[in-house]
Amino acid sequence: MGIDERQDEDVMLAEMAEDGARPDDRIDDERLDEENTLKPEYVRAVRDALDAGENTTVYDLVEPLHPADIADLLELFDKDDRAQLTAAISDLMSSDVVAELNDYVREDMMEALPADAVAQIAEQLETDDAVQLIEDLDAPDQAAILAEMEPEDRAAIESALAYPEETAGRLMSRGFVAVPESMTVGDLIDYLRREGDLAVEFFEVFVVDASHHPVGTCALSWILTTPRQIALTDVMKRDQTLIPVTLDQEEVALMFQKYGLISAAVVDEDGRLVGQMTVDDVVHIVSEEAGEDTLLLSGAGDGDINEPIRDAYSSRVRWLVANLGTALVASSIIWFFGAAIEKLVALAVLMPIVASIGGNAGTQTMAVTVRAIAMNQLTRSNTGRILWRETRVALLNGVTIAVLIGIGTAAIFTPMLGIVIAAAMVVNIIVSGLAGVLVPVAFERLDQDPAVASSVFVTMITDSMGFFAFLGLAVASGLVG
Amino acid sequence: MGIDERQDEDVMLAEMAEDGARPDDRIDDERLDEENTLKPEYVRAVRDALDAGENTTVYDLVEPLHPADIADLLELFDKDDRAQLTAAISDLMSSDVVAELNDYVREDMMEALPADAVAQIAEQLETDDAVQLIEDLDAPDQAAILAEMEPEDRAAIESALAYPEETAGRLMSRGFVAVPESMTVGDLIDYLRREGDLAVEFFEVFVVDASHHPVGTCALSWILTTPRQIALTDVMKRDQTLIPVTLDQEEVALMFQKYGLISAAVVDEDGRLVGQMTVDDVVHIVSEEAGEDTLLLSGAGDGDINEPIRDAYSSRVRWLVANLGTALVASSIIWFFGAAIEKLVALAVLMPIVASIGGNAGTQTMAVTVRAIAMNQLTRSNTGRILWRETRVALLNGVTIAVLIGIGTAAIFTPMLGIVIAAAMVVNIIVSGLAGVLVPVAFERLDQDPAVASSVFVTMITDSMGFFAFLGLAVASGLVG
């Protein structure tokens, strides 16, 4: 955003504030509830006005909203209502709104627009947001949109699209401030005043050598608190965290967290500065990466409520079919013990308890392990210690549950059946605990995402072992036949 | 950090770089692997030196590490080795290392230190980090440490501790830059140069009125790109997002994400500026809040691999006992159909399949719902639409799985049993889908965290309904008896 532009906007805002037409801060906004989401009454008012065809009322209702809240509003509507709403507020559909939209909703809306309209929106966005806008479209659509864009913007987007998805090269901002080592603080300030429009958002200035390799970083607050005559090389921090352009977004997010970064230089394979990543973009990645494990572990795929039904069906049913396979393995074990169950139906009544509690214990351990792997807390250096820790927790859990179920079963059925189920429970909970650590660790060592496939294997192990331990011990103890 | 201090440190760093004693950037550090974690060989070298009592070798090995990596190293060791390592590298145990430590590890280490040593560390930390250091200690320990601190630091910490845990008042930084509306850009720069040490880290300057209410925010990059004579009120953004001092950290994190904030003013109940939150601190909250749902849904409590075993046992066993209760409900349904199972043991073989797949389908829907609630995507305004969406996905999943299991069962057992299990599967997957949405939504409406308690209820519903639908349909169809 350039200086002039900002001042104009600001004058406008100031006038509105004087008129009392716009609240000074959003926290008191009467359209938002205490969780900062749009109130149902407000959404209903918009919907009613839309249904009644009162487009001016709709516009007046939506106009005071922050772009992020307009995006939220669009997401709350279904596809048809959304198209109608978009038409009613087309003036308010700024690039800021588009940038804030959920990926699926945005893709949906872009597919409905002609290429030149999408190109126009893309040109108003920062490169990283523009890339997000078009990266999920079909190749012909992408080409059509790029063809409509200014050569400079097109080149920036094409360069980003040349990097794999979810890497720093895709996500980085190509606008940043890089200055030579010879500058003083005063030179830098003069330079920035002269070249006001050079970057939309920056929190640090990168100092580079003649071949454009970063040699240091200056936080803006240091520059502002330092006398003009001091050389940048005396105020900059030399100990930098540089991000390779091909680094995966998950690793980028972990680096920002680990080193408390506010922005970082992205460098190409020759170590030359090609872009920057800023923490406000990384926040979204952190949220996405940390949240997706819940969804992956449950086999819910992307798990976005805006995902088209056919995609949600396809990712979820695949996982259910895989689990049908593991359930059949467990069933075949029961089949093997069919004769014993025929003689003592109590076995059929009790066997799901052993499997179910084992499954829960395995899920607990697996969740802890997957999270620790994702946060780089569980590495080769402490796997043994964590396995031993989880074994001890499993032993404590196993004994506690075994005593409870053992006494109950002994009281209702027979003491011998109580002993059998208690023993089976201890065995199964310990096996589950071990599986909960070892399965995700094994996937990690094989360079597979432990959150994706661990559940199926852990469930198979806990179910099968639950039925096998209980029914096997029942037969071995001479309880039946 | 003051200007002088920074320059000294920088001169030191520059000298080291010239000596080649310190790498210029961490990405090439030979101690770290491609995931930016400490290599096992390196950790083993430290351990071996420690075991051999070669403390100088240990020190030389650890000295080049970044404080965040020293913290990681400490976390990789168990309690006894950690104490030994801390003794060997005591000079390197800076407040930066302590601030980066895992909560449990830090608490453990602080409990082992005398109060005056902890007080000394706390005084070097920013208030928010110092609060983290002592908030989990017992009240007498806290009092002893506070008594050892300088009155000013003590007052800041006591003021933070007066707010509930996980609120903005606890987490905010009390160092920030607030200036009057009358200043120009030039005045501000002069002021900042004069008062160099006034805040450790700031990315925005808050403009306040005479009664200390924030009226606008200036990004530092705007100040640096604007001529000296321009008034701050002409460059600042008036449309602010203010954070009430009592706001929960989860809502703070969502506000930063939603509005793409880099820092935000924290205000007391009278709207006066009392602190700031910066995005680098919020990144940790985002990660924690997004990651904890995986752990809560599985009943793994805090789920930190550094949590003491007794705490891990206590949180997990509680959940297993609750699940034992739900398993008993499911078992009692089987018991009710005991006579049918005695006549047709195939029912016992197949019934866990229906319950297990239903459980999986319910978990998928529940994970999606819990995530959408956490991200403020699922509100009262679209609950109905999401419920309908999930019902359709469940119907598709149900029919697919029913066809597969129905044909298989018909081939192996009887056609009638195939029809019964197919029908039971459709019923159970649809019920599971509905439960997966309705249970978390109900908890949310009751102001309970949907991630904590939903699993137990959803599992009970899917298990019981699985057994009931299958065994009930088997009896109703006249398949048995």
mmCIF file of N, CA and C in Angstrom, chain A residues 348-424:
data_model
loop_
_atom_site.group_PDB
_atom_site.id
_atom_site.type_symbol
_atom_site.label_atom_id
_atom_site.label_comp_id
_atom_site.label_asym_id
_atom_site.label_seq_id
_atom_site.Cartn_x
_atom_site.Cartn_y
_atom_site.Cartn_z
ATOM 1 N N ALA A 348 -19.324 -63.642 24.376
ATOM 2 C CA ALA A 348 -19.758 -62.700 23.342
ATOM 3 C C ALA A 348 -20.171 -61.365 23.963
ATOM 4 N N VAL A 349 -20.756 -61.460 25.164
ATOM 5 C CA VAL A 349 -21.201 -60.243 25.837
ATOM 6 C C VAL A 349 -20.006 -59.388 26.267
ATOM 7 N N LEU A 350 -18.954 -60.029 26.748
ATOM 8 C CA LEU A 350 -17.833 -59.299 27.348
ATOM 9 C C LEU A 350 -16.723 -58.925 26.360
ATOM 10 N N MET A 351 -16.619 -59.697 25.254
ATOM 11 C CA MET A 351 -15.449 -59.477 24.398
ATOM 12 C C MET A 351 -15.338 -58.055 23.810
ATOM 13 N N PRO A 352 -16.469 -57.382 23.488
ATOM 14 C CA PRO A 352 -16.286 -56.021 22.943
ATOM 15 C C PRO A 352 -15.702 -55.055 23.965
ATOM 16 N N ILE A 353 -15.899 -55.335 25.264
ATOM 17 C CA ILE A 353 -15.358 -54.429 26.282
ATOM 18 C C ILE A 353 -13.834 -54.423 26.210
ATOM 19 N N VAL A 354 -13.254 -55.623 26.107
ATOM 20 C CA VAL A 354 -11.790 -55.714 26.067
ATOM 21 C C VAL A 354 -11.255 -54.983 24.829
ATOM 22 N N ALA A 355 -11.906 -55.208 23.693
ATOM 23 C CA ALA A 355 -11.440 -54.576 22.454
ATOM 24 C C ALA A 355 -11.613 -53.061 22.510
ATOM 25 N N SER A 356 -12.758 -52.630 23.039
ATOM 26 C CA SER A 356 -13.074 -51.205 23.041
ATOM 27 C C SER A 356 -12.123 -50.408 23.939
ATOM 28 N N ILE A 357 -11.897 -50.893 25.159
ATOM 29 C CA ILE A 357 -11.004 -50.171 26.069
ATOM 30 C C ILE A 357 -9.568 -50.189 25.527
ATOM 31 N N GLY A 358 -9.174 -51.313 24.952
ATOM 32 C CA GLY A 358 -7.846 -51.374 24.330
ATOM 33 C C GLY A 358 -7.728 -50.356 23.208
ATOM 34 N N GLY A 359 -8.786 -50.245 22.418
ATOM 35 C CA GLY A 359 -8.790 -49.265 21.334
ATOM 36 C C GLY A 359 -8.642 -47.850 21.855
ATOM 37 N N ASN A 360 -9.363 -47.553 22.942
ATOM 38 C CA ASN A 360 -9.252 -46.213 23.518
ATOM 39 C C ASN A 360 -7.848 -45.923 24.029
ATOM 40 N N ALA A 361 -7.272 -46.899 24.729
ATOM 41 C CA ALA A 361 -5.925 -46.705 25.275
ATOM 42 C C ALA A 361 -4.927 -46.494 24.137
ATOM 43 N N GLY A 362 -5.096 -47.255 23.057
ATOM 44 C CA GLY A 362 -4.201 -47.107 21.908
ATOM 45 C C GLY A 362 -4.356 -45.742 21.254
ATOM 46 N N THR A 363 -5.596 -45.268 21.159
ATOM 47 C CA THR A 363 -5.846 -43.953 20.563
ATOM 48 C C THR A 363 -5.206 -42.841 21.382
ATOM 49 N N GLN A 364 -5.301 -42.957 22.703
ATOM 50 C CA GLN A 364 -4.672 -41.948 23.566
ATOM 51 C C GLN A 364 -3.169 -41.863 23.294
ATOM 52 N N THR A 365 -2.514 -43.027 23.333
ATOM 53 C CA THR A 365 -1.064 -43.039 23.149
ATOM 54 C C THR A 365 -0.697 -42.552 21.750
ATOM 55 N N MET A 366 -1.490 -42.966 20.765
ATOM 56 C CA MET A 366 -1.218 -42.567 19.388
ATOM 57 C C MET A 366 -1.344 -41.043 19.223
ATOM 58 N N ALA A 367 -2.374 -40.454 19.847
ATOM 59 C CA ALA A 367 -2.561 -39.002 19.737
ATOM 60 C C ALA A 367 -1.365 -38.264 20.333
ATOM 61 N N VAL A 368 -0.910 -38.724 21.491
ATOM 62 C CA VAL A 368 0.248 -38.097 22.137
ATOM 63 C C VAL A 368 1.481 -38.226 21.247
ATOM 64 N N THR A 369 1.672 -39.409 20.680
ATOM 65 C CA THR A 369 2.855 -39.655 19.848
ATOM 66 C C THR A 369 2.820 -38.820 18.570
ATOM 67 N N VAL A 370 1.668 -38.803 17.909
ATOM 68 C CA VAL A 370 1.556 -38.053 16.651
ATOM 69 C C VAL A 370 1.808 -36.563 16.885
ATOM 70 N N ARG A 371 1.269 -36.043 17.987
ATOM 71 C CA ARG A 371 1.467 -34.624 18.298
ATOM 72 C C ARG A 371 2.951 -34.347 18.592
ATOM 73 N N ALA A 372 3.573 -35.232 19.349
ATOM 74 C CA ALA A 372 4.987 -35.031 19.700
ATOM 75 C C ALA A 372 5.863 -35.107 18.450
ATOM 76 N N ILE A 373 5.517 -35.992 17.524
ATOM 77 C CA ILE A 373 6.280 -36.076 16.269
ATOM 78 C C ILE A 373 6.076 -34.788 15.470
ATOM 79 N N ALA A 374 4.835 -34.320 15.393
ATOM 80 C CA ALA A 374 4.533 -33.115 14.619
ATOM 81 C C ALA A 374 5.275 -31.904 15.176
ATOM 82 N N MET A 375 5.448 -31.853 16.489
ATOM 83 C CA MET A 375 6.113 -30.711 17.110
ATOM 84 C C MET A 375 7.619 -30.915 17.201
ATOM 85 N N ASN A 376 8.142 -31.953 16.552
ATOM 86 C CA ASN A 376 9.582 -32.259 16.613
ATOM 87 C C ASN A 376 10.066 -32.514 18.032
ATOM 88 N N GLN A 377 9.166 -32.956 18.931
ATOM 89 C CA GLN A 377 9.578 -33.244 20.308
ATOM 90 C C GLN A 377 10.039 -34.687 20.446
ATOM 91 N N LEU A 378 9.517 -35.547 19.569
ATOM 92 C CA LEU A 378 9.866 -36.963 19.628
ATOM 93 C C LEU A 378 10.824 -37.231 18.468
ATOM 94 N N THR A 379 12.076 -37.501 18.801
ATOM 95 C CA THR A 379 13.081 -37.745 17.769
ATOM 96 C C THR A 379 13.764 -39.079 18.075
ATOM 97 N N ARG A 380 14.673 -39.483 17.210
ATOM 98 C CA ARG A 380 15.397 -40.728 17.446
ATOM 99 C C ARG A 380 16.088 -40.733 18.802
ATOM 100 N N SER A 381 16.446 -39.543 19.288
ATOM 101 C CA SER A 381 17.217 -39.472 20.528
ATOM 102 C C SER A 381 16.413 -39.809 21.770
ATOM 103 N N ASN A 382 15.075 -39.715 21.711
ATOM 104 C CA ASN A 382 14.320 -40.014 22.935
ATOM 105 C C ASN A 382 13.191 -41.014 22.715
ATOM 106 N N THR A 383 13.169 -41.719 21.570
ATOM 107 C CA THR A 383 12.102 -42.681 21.313
ATOM 108 C C THR A 383 12.071 -43.775 22.394
ATOM 109 N N GLY A 384 13.242 -44.278 22.737
ATOM 110 C CA GLY A 384 13.318 -45.342 23.743
ATOM 111 C C GLY A 384 12.733 -44.902 25.072
ATOM 112 N N ARG A 385 13.093 -43.658 25.482
ATOM 113 C CA ARG A 385 12.601 -43.150 26.761
ATOM 114 C C ARG A 385 11.079 -42.995 26.745
ATOM 115 N N ILE A 386 10.532 -42.518 25.619
ATOM 116 C CA ILE A 386 9.086 -42.305 25.538
ATOM 117 C C ILE A 386 8.351 -43.651 25.508
ATOM 118 N N LEU A 387 8.931 -44.625 24.842
ATOM 119 C CA LEU A 387 8.319 -45.957 24.800
ATOM 120 C C LEU A 387 8.233 -46.542 26.213
ATOM 121 N N TRP A 388 9.274 -46.368 26.971
ATOM 122 C CA TRP A 388 9.313 -46.880 28.342
ATOM 123 C C TRP A 388 8.310 -46.123 29.211
ATOM 124 N N ARG A 389 8.226 -44.791 28.993
ATOM 125 C CA ARG A 389 7.251 -43.977 29.710
ATOM 126 C C ARG A 389 5.822 -44.461 29.432
ATOM 127 N N GLU A 390 5.504 -44.678 28.147
ATOM 128 C CA GLU A 390 4.153 -45.084 27.764
ATOM 129 C C GLU A 390 3.834 -46.495 28.276
ATOM 130 N N THR A 391 4.860 -47.344 28.337
ATOM 131 C CA THR A 391 4.639 -48.688 28.870
ATOM 132 C C THR A 391 4.217 -48.619 30.331
ATOM 133 N N ARG A 392 4.879 -47.737 31.078
ATOM 134 C CA ARG A 392 4.527 -47.617 32.495
ATOM 135 C C ARG A 392 3.123 -47.047 32.677
ATOM 136 N N VAL A 393 2.772 -46.020 31.863
ATOM 137 C CA VAL A 393 1.413 -45.467 31.951
ATOM 138 C C VAL A 393 0.403 -46.568 31.604
ATOM 139 N N ALA A 394 0.694 -47.367 30.566
ATOM 140 C CA ALA A 394 -0.220 -48.430 30.142
ATOM 141 C C ALA A 394 -0.378 -49.478 31.231
ATOM 142 N N LEU A 395 0.706 -49.790 31.916
ATOM 143 C CA LEU A 395 0.637 -50.782 32.989
ATOM 144 C C LEU A 395 -0.286 -50.292 34.107
ATOM 145 N N LEU A 396 -0.123 -49.020 34.471
ATOM 146 C CA LEU A 396 -0.982 -48.443 35.515
ATOM 147 C C LEU A 396 -2.442 -48.451 35.074
ATOM 148 N N ASN A 397 -2.695 -47.993 33.842
ATOM 149 C CA ASN A 397 -4.064 -47.982 33.315
ATOM 150 C C ASN A 397 -4.620 -49.402 33.258
ATOM 151 N N GLY A 398 -3.810 -50.321 32.745
ATOM 152 C CA GLY A 398 -4.249 -51.711 32.567
ATOM 153 C C GLY A 398 -4.661 -52.336 33.882
ATOM 154 N N VAL A 399 -3.833 -52.155 34.909
ATOM 155 C CA VAL A 399 -4.136 -52.767 36.204
ATOM 156 C C VAL A 399 -5.411 -52.162 36.786
ATOM 157 N N THR A 400 -5.541 -50.832 36.677
ATOM 158 C CA THR A 400 -6.737 -50.173 37.229
ATOM 159 C C THR A 400 -8.012 -50.712 36.581
ATOM 160 N N ILE A 401 -8.037 -50.708 35.255
ATOM 161 C CA ILE A 401 -9.236 -51.161 34.545
ATOM 162 C C ILE A 401 -9.472 -52.652 34.788
ATOM 163 N N ALA A 402 -8.376 -53.432 34.829
ATOM 164 C CA ALA A 402 -8.498 -54.874 35.036
ATOM 165 C C ALA A 402 -9.152 -55.178 36.376
ATOM 166 N N VAL A 403 -8.758 -54.440 37.411
ATOM 167 C CA VAL A 403 -9.335 -54.675 38.734
ATOM 168 C C VAL A 403 -10.839 -54.386 38.701
ATOM 169 N N LEU A 404 -11.201 -53.238 38.092
ATOM 170 C CA LEU A 404 -12.621 -52.860 38.029
ATOM 171 C C LEU A 404 -13.452 -53.913 37.299
ATOM 172 N N ILE A 405 -13.025 -54.233 36.076
ATOM 173 C CA ILE A 405 -13.830 -55.150 35.267
ATOM 174 C C ILE A 405 -13.748 -56.574 35.818
ATOM 175 N N GLY A 406 -12.607 -56.930 36.394
ATOM 176 C CA GLY A 406 -12.422 -58.269 36.953
ATOM 177 C C GLY A 406 -13.391 -58.524 38.105
ATOM 178 N N ILE A 407 -13.459 -57.540 39.023
ATOM 179 C CA ILE A 407 -14.356 -57.699 40.178
ATOM 180 C C ILE A 407 -15.808 -57.750 39.724
ATOM 181 N N GLY A 408 -16.169 -56.847 38.815
ATOM 182 C CA GLY A 408 -17.542 -56.809 38.300
ATOM 183 C C GLY A 408 -17.924 -58.122 37.640
ATOM 184 N N THR A 409 -17.041 -58.627 36.794
ATOM 185 C CA THR A 409 -17.324 -59.866 36.068
ATOM 186 C C THR A 409 -17.407 -61.060 37.023
ATOM 187 N N ALA A 410 -16.496 -61.076 37.997
ATOM 188 C CA ALA A 410 -16.521 -62.164 38.980
ATOM 189 C C ALA A 410 -17.838 -62.165 39.734
ATOM 190 N N ALA A 411 -18.338 -60.991 40.045
ATOM 191 C CA ALA A 411 -19.582 -60.895 40.818
ATOM 192 C C ALA A 411 -20.783 -61.325 39.981
ATOM 193 N N ILE A 412 -20.820 -60.923 38.709
ATOM 194 C CA ILE A 412 -21.992 -61.213 37.880
ATOM 195 C C ILE A 412 -21.910 -62.617 37.273
ATOM 196 N N PHE A 413 -20.731 -62.977 36.772
ATOM 197 C CA PHE A 413 -20.569 -64.298 36.150
ATOM 198 C C PHE A 413 -19.816 -65.212 37.120
ATOM 199 N N THR A 414 -18.576 -65.582 36.784
ATOM 200 C CA THR A 414 -17.824 -66.467 37.692
ATOM 201 C C THR A 414 -16.471 -65.844 38.000
ATOM 202 N N PRO A 415 -15.878 -66.202 39.148
ATOM 203 C CA PRO A 415 -14.555 -65.672 39.484
ATOM 204 C C PRO A 415 -13.530 -65.967 38.378
ATOM 205 N N MET A 416 -13.604 -67.162 37.801
ATOM 206 C CA MET A 416 -12.633 -67.524 36.774
ATOM 207 C C MET A 416 -12.742 -66.595 35.561
ATOM 208 N N LEU A 417 -13.988 -66.269 35.175
ATOM 209 C CA LEU A 417 -14.188 -65.357 34.041
ATOM 210 C C LEU A 417 -13.656 -63.959 34.392
ATOM 211 N N GLY A 418 -13.791 -63.595 35.666
ATOM 212 C CA GLY A 418 -13.245 -62.313 36.130
ATOM 213 C C GLY A 418 -11.732 -62.272 35.964
ATOM 214 N N ILE A 419 -11.074 -63.389 36.353
ATOM 215 C CA ILE A 419 -9.605 -63.444 36.223
ATOM 216 C C ILE A 419 -9.203 -63.386 34.753
ATOM 217 N N VAL A 420 -9.943 -64.117 33.915
ATOM 218 C CA VAL A 420 -9.622 -64.153 32.486
ATOM 219 C C VAL A 420 -9.748 -62.760 31.867
ATOM 220 N N ILE A 421 -10.858 -62.061 32.135
ATOM 221 C CA ILE A 421 -11.035 -60.745 31.503
ATOM 222 C C ILE A 421 -10.026 -59.733 32.056
ATOM 223 N N ALA A 422 -9.692 -59.842 33.342
ATOM 224 C CA ALA A 422 -8.707 -58.927 33.922
ATOM 225 C C ALA A 422 -7.348 -59.124 33.255
ATOM 226 N N ALA A 423 -6.943 -60.367 33.097
ATOM 227 C CA ALA A 423 -5.649 -60.657 32.469
ATOM 228 C C ALA A 423 -5.641 -60.174 31.023
ATOM 229 N N ALA A 424 -6.742 -60.431 30.301
ATOM 230 C CA ALA A 424 -6.829 -60.007 28.902
ATOM 231 C C ALA A 424 -6.742 -58.483 28.794
#
